[in-house]
Short mmCIF file of C-alpha atoms in Angstrom, two decimals:
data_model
loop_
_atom_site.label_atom_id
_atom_site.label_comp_id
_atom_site.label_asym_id
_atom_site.label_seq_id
_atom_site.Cartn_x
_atom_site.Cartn_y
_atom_site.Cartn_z
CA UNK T 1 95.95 76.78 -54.48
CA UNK T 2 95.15 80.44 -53.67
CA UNK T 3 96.76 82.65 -56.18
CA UNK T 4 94.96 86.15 -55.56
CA UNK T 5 93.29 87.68 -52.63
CA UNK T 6 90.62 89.41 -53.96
CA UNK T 7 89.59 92.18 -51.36
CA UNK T 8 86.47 94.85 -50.79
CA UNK T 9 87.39 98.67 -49.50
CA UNK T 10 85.08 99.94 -47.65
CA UNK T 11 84.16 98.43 -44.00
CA UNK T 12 86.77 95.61 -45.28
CA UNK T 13 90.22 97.23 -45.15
CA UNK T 14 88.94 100.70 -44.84
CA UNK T 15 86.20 101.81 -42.32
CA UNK T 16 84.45 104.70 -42.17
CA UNK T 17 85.57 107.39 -39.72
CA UNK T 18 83.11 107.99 -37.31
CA UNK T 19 84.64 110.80 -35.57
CA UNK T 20 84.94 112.35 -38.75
CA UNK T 21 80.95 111.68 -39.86
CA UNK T 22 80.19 113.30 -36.22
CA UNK T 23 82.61 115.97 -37.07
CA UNK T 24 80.70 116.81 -40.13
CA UNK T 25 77.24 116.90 -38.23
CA UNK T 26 78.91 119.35 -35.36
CA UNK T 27 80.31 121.60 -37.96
CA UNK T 28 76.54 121.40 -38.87
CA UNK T 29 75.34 123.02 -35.67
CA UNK T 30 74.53 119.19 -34.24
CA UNK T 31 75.51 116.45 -32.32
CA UNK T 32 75.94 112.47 -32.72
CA UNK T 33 77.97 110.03 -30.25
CA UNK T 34 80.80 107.80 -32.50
CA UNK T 35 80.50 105.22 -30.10
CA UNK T 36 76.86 105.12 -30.63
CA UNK T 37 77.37 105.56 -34.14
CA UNK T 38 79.66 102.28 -34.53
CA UNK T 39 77.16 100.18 -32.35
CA UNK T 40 74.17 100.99 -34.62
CA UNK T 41 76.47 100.72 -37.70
CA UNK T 42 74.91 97.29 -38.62
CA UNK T 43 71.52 97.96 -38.99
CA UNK T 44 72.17 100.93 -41.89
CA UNK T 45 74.72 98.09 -43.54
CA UNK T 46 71.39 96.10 -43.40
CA UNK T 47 69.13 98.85 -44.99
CA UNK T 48 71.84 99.60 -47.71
CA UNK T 49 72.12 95.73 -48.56
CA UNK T 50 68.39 95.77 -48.67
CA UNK T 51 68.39 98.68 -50.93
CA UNK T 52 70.92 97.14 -53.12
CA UNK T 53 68.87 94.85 -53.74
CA UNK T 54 66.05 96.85 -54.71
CA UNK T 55 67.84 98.31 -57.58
CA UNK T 56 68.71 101.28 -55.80
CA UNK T 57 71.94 103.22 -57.14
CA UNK T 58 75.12 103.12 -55.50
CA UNK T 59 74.86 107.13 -54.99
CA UNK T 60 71.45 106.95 -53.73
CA UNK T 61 72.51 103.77 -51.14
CA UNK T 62 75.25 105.76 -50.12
CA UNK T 63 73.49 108.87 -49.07
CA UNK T 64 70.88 106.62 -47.28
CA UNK T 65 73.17 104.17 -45.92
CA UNK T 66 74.98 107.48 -44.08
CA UNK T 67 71.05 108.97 -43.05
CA UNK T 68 70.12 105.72 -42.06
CA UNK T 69 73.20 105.39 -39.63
CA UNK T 70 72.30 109.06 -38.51
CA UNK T 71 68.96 108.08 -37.46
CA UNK T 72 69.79 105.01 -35.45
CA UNK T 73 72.32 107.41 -33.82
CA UNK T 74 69.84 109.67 -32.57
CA UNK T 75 69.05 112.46 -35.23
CA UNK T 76 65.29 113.01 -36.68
CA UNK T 77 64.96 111.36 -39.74
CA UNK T 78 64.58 114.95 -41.81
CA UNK T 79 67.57 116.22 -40.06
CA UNK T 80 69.30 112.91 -40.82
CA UNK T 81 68.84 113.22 -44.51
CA UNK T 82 69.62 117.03 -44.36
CA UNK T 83 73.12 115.51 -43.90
CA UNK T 84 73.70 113.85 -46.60
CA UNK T 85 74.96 116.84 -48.70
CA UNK T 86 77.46 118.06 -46.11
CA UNK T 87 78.61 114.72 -45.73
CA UNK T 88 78.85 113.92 -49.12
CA UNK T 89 81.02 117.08 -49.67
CA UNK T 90 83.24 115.74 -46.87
CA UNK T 91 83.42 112.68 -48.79
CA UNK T 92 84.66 114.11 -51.98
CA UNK T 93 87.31 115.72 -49.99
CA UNK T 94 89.06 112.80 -48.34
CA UNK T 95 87.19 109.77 -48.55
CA UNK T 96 85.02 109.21 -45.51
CA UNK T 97 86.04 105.11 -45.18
CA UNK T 98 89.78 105.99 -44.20
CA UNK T 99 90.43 103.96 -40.84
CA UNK T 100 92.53 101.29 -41.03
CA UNK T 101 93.18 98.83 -38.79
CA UNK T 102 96.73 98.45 -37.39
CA UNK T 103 97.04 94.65 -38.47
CA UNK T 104 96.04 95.18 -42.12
CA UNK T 105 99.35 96.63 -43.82
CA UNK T 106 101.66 93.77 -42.04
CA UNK T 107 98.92 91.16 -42.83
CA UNK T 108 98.80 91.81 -46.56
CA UNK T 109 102.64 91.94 -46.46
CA UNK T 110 103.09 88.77 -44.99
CA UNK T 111 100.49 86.86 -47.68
CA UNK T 112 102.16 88.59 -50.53
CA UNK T 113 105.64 87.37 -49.05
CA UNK T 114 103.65 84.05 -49.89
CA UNK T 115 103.21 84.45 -53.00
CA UNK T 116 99.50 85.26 -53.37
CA UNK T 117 98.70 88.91 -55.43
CA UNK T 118 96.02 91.22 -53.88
CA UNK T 119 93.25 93.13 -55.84
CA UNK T 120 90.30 95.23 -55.01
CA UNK T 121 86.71 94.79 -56.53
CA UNK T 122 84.60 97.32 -54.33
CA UNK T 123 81.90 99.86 -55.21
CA UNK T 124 82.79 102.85 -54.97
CA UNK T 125 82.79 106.19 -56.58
CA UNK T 126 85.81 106.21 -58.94
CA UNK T 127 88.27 107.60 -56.71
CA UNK T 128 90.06 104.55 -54.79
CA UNK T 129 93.72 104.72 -55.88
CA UNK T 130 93.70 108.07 -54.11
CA UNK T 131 92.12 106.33 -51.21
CA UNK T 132 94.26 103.42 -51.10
CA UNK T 133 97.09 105.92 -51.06
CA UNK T 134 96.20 108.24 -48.71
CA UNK T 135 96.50 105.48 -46.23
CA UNK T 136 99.29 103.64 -47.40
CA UNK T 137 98.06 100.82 -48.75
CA UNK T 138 97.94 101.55 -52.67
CA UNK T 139 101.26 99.80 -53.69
CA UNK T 140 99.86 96.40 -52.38
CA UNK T 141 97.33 96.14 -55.34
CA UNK T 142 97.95 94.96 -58.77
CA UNK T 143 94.85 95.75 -59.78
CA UNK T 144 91.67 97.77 -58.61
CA UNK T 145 87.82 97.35 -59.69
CA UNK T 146 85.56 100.34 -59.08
CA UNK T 147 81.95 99.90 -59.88
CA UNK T 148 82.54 103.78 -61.17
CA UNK T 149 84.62 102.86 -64.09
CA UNK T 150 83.29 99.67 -64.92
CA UNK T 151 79.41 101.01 -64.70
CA UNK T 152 78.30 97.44 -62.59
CA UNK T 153 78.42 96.72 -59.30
CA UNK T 154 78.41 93.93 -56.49
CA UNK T 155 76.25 92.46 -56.07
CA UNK T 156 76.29 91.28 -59.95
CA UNK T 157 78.75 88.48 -60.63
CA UNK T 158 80.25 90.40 -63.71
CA UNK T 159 82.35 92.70 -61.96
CA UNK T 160 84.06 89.78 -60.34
CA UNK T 161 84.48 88.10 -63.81
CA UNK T 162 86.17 91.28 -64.90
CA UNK T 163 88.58 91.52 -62.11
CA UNK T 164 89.48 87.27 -62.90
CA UNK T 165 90.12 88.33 -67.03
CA UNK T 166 92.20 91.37 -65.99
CA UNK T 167 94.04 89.04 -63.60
CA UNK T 168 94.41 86.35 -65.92
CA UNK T 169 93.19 83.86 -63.21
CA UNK T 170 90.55 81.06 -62.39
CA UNK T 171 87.53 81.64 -60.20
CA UNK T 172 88.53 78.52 -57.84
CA UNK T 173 92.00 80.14 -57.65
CA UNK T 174 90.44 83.57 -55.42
CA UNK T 175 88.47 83.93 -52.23
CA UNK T 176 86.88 87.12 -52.06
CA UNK T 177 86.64 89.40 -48.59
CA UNK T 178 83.79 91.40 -47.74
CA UNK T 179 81.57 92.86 -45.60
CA UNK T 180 78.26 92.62 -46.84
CA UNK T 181 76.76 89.03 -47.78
CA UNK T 182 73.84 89.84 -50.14
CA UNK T 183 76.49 92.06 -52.03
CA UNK T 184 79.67 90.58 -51.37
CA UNK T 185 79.01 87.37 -50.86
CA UNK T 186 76.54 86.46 -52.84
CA UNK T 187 78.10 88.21 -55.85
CA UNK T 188 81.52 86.53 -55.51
CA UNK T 189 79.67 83.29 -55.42
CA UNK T 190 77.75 83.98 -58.51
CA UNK T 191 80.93 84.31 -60.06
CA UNK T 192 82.42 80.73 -58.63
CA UNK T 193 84.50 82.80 -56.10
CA UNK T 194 84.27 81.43 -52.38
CA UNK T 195 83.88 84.45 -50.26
CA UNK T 196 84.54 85.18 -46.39
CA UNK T 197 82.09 87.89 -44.61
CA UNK T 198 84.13 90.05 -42.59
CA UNK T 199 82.29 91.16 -39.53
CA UNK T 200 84.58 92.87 -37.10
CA UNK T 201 81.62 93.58 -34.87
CA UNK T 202 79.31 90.82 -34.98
CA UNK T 203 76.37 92.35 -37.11
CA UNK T 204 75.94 89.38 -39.32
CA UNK T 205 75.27 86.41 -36.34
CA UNK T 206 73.23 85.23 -37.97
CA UNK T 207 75.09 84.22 -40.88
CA UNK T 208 75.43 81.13 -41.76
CA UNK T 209 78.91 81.05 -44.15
CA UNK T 210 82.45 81.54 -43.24
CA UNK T 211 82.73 84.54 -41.19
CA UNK T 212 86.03 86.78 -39.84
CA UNK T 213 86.51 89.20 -37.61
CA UNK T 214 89.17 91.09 -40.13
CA UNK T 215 91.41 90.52 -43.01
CA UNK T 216 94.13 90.09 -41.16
CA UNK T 217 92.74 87.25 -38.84
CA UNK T 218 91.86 85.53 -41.99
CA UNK T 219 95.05 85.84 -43.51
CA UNK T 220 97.15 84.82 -40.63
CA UNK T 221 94.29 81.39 -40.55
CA UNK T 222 95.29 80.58 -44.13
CA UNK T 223 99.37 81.41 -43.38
CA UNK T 224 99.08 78.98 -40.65
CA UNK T 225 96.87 75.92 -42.80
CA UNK T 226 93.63 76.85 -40.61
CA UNK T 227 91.70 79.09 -42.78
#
């Protein structure tokens, strides 16, 4: 029986703002689409798994992840990376992944009204309680799992085995939700976890595992006994 929901932030119940990435750029004297940005959106999740699994650092992913996505939307690469400061300054301001989907909030209410708890493990950058309550959603965790303060990070199992001791649970008691498979998946399964890739806009097709278009489709599958 599923006792907690274990959940990632960013691109999982948090996306990043693209109007507010292309607002940073015009600020900066230049111009990206966030329509084109979305569509290309994929192939810098692809370059940041990639990098990930290089041994790259979560800071250094992060910047390139963002140039990467700049590129594919049309910017020189040089300009691209000349980016990553101002955007990173946006970032410390007010989180950059900050959309939430409509669904999400009565989703999670309805599988806590279950009985299942909810918890985060996501890399991030220290700073997700103030996320998670900037857009309403930080009273729905019992406990959160930043690769900041625990100095690992997905796609190594033991940040999952942290969050099941702090939870007092069993690995085959969670499914994990998350957007990337070589770091999301693939970690929670290291850790005995079964995962779910969420892939709201079909970047992963090739995919082979279970696979969601959101959180909240998944939970409304497993209310109804066809998750």
């Amino acid at each position: 029986m599923l006792r907690v929901l274990l959940l990632d932030v960013g691109n999982t119940i948090a996306f990043l703002d693209m109007h507010g990435v292309a607002d940073v750029v015009r600020v900066e004297g230049h111009h990206v689409d966030p329509a084109r940005l979305r569509e290309v959106e994929g192939r810098a999740k692809r370059r940041y798994e990639a990098l990930l699994r290089e041994g790259v650092s979560h800071e250094e992913g992060w910047g390139l992840y963002l140039a990467t996505l700049l590129e594919e939307g049309g910017l020189d690469r040089a300009l691209a990376r000349a980016m990553i400061a101002p955007l990173r300054r946006s970032h410390d301001r007010l989180n950059l992944w900050r959309s939430v989907p409509a669904d999400l909030a009565p989703a999670l209410d309805r599988i806590r009204a279950a009985g299942v708890r909810l918890a985060i493990v996501s890399n991030s950058e220290g700073r997700l309680p103030e996320l998670l309550a900037h857009v309403g959603l930080a009273h729905l965790f019992e406990t959160i799992v930043d690769s900041h303060h625990e100095g690992v990070r997905k796609p190594d199992p033991e940040i999952f085995r942290r969050a099941l001791s702090r939870l007092d649970i069993a690995a085959h008691e969670t499914v994990y939700l998350g957007d990337i498979p070589g770091v999301d998946v693939e970690g929670a399964n290291a850790a005995g976890i079964d995962a779910v890739l969420v892939d709201p806009y079909g970047f992963y097709d090739d995919f082979a595992g279970a696979r969601v278009p959101s959180v909240a489709s998944w939970i409304d599958a497993y209310l109804t006994g066809s998750a």
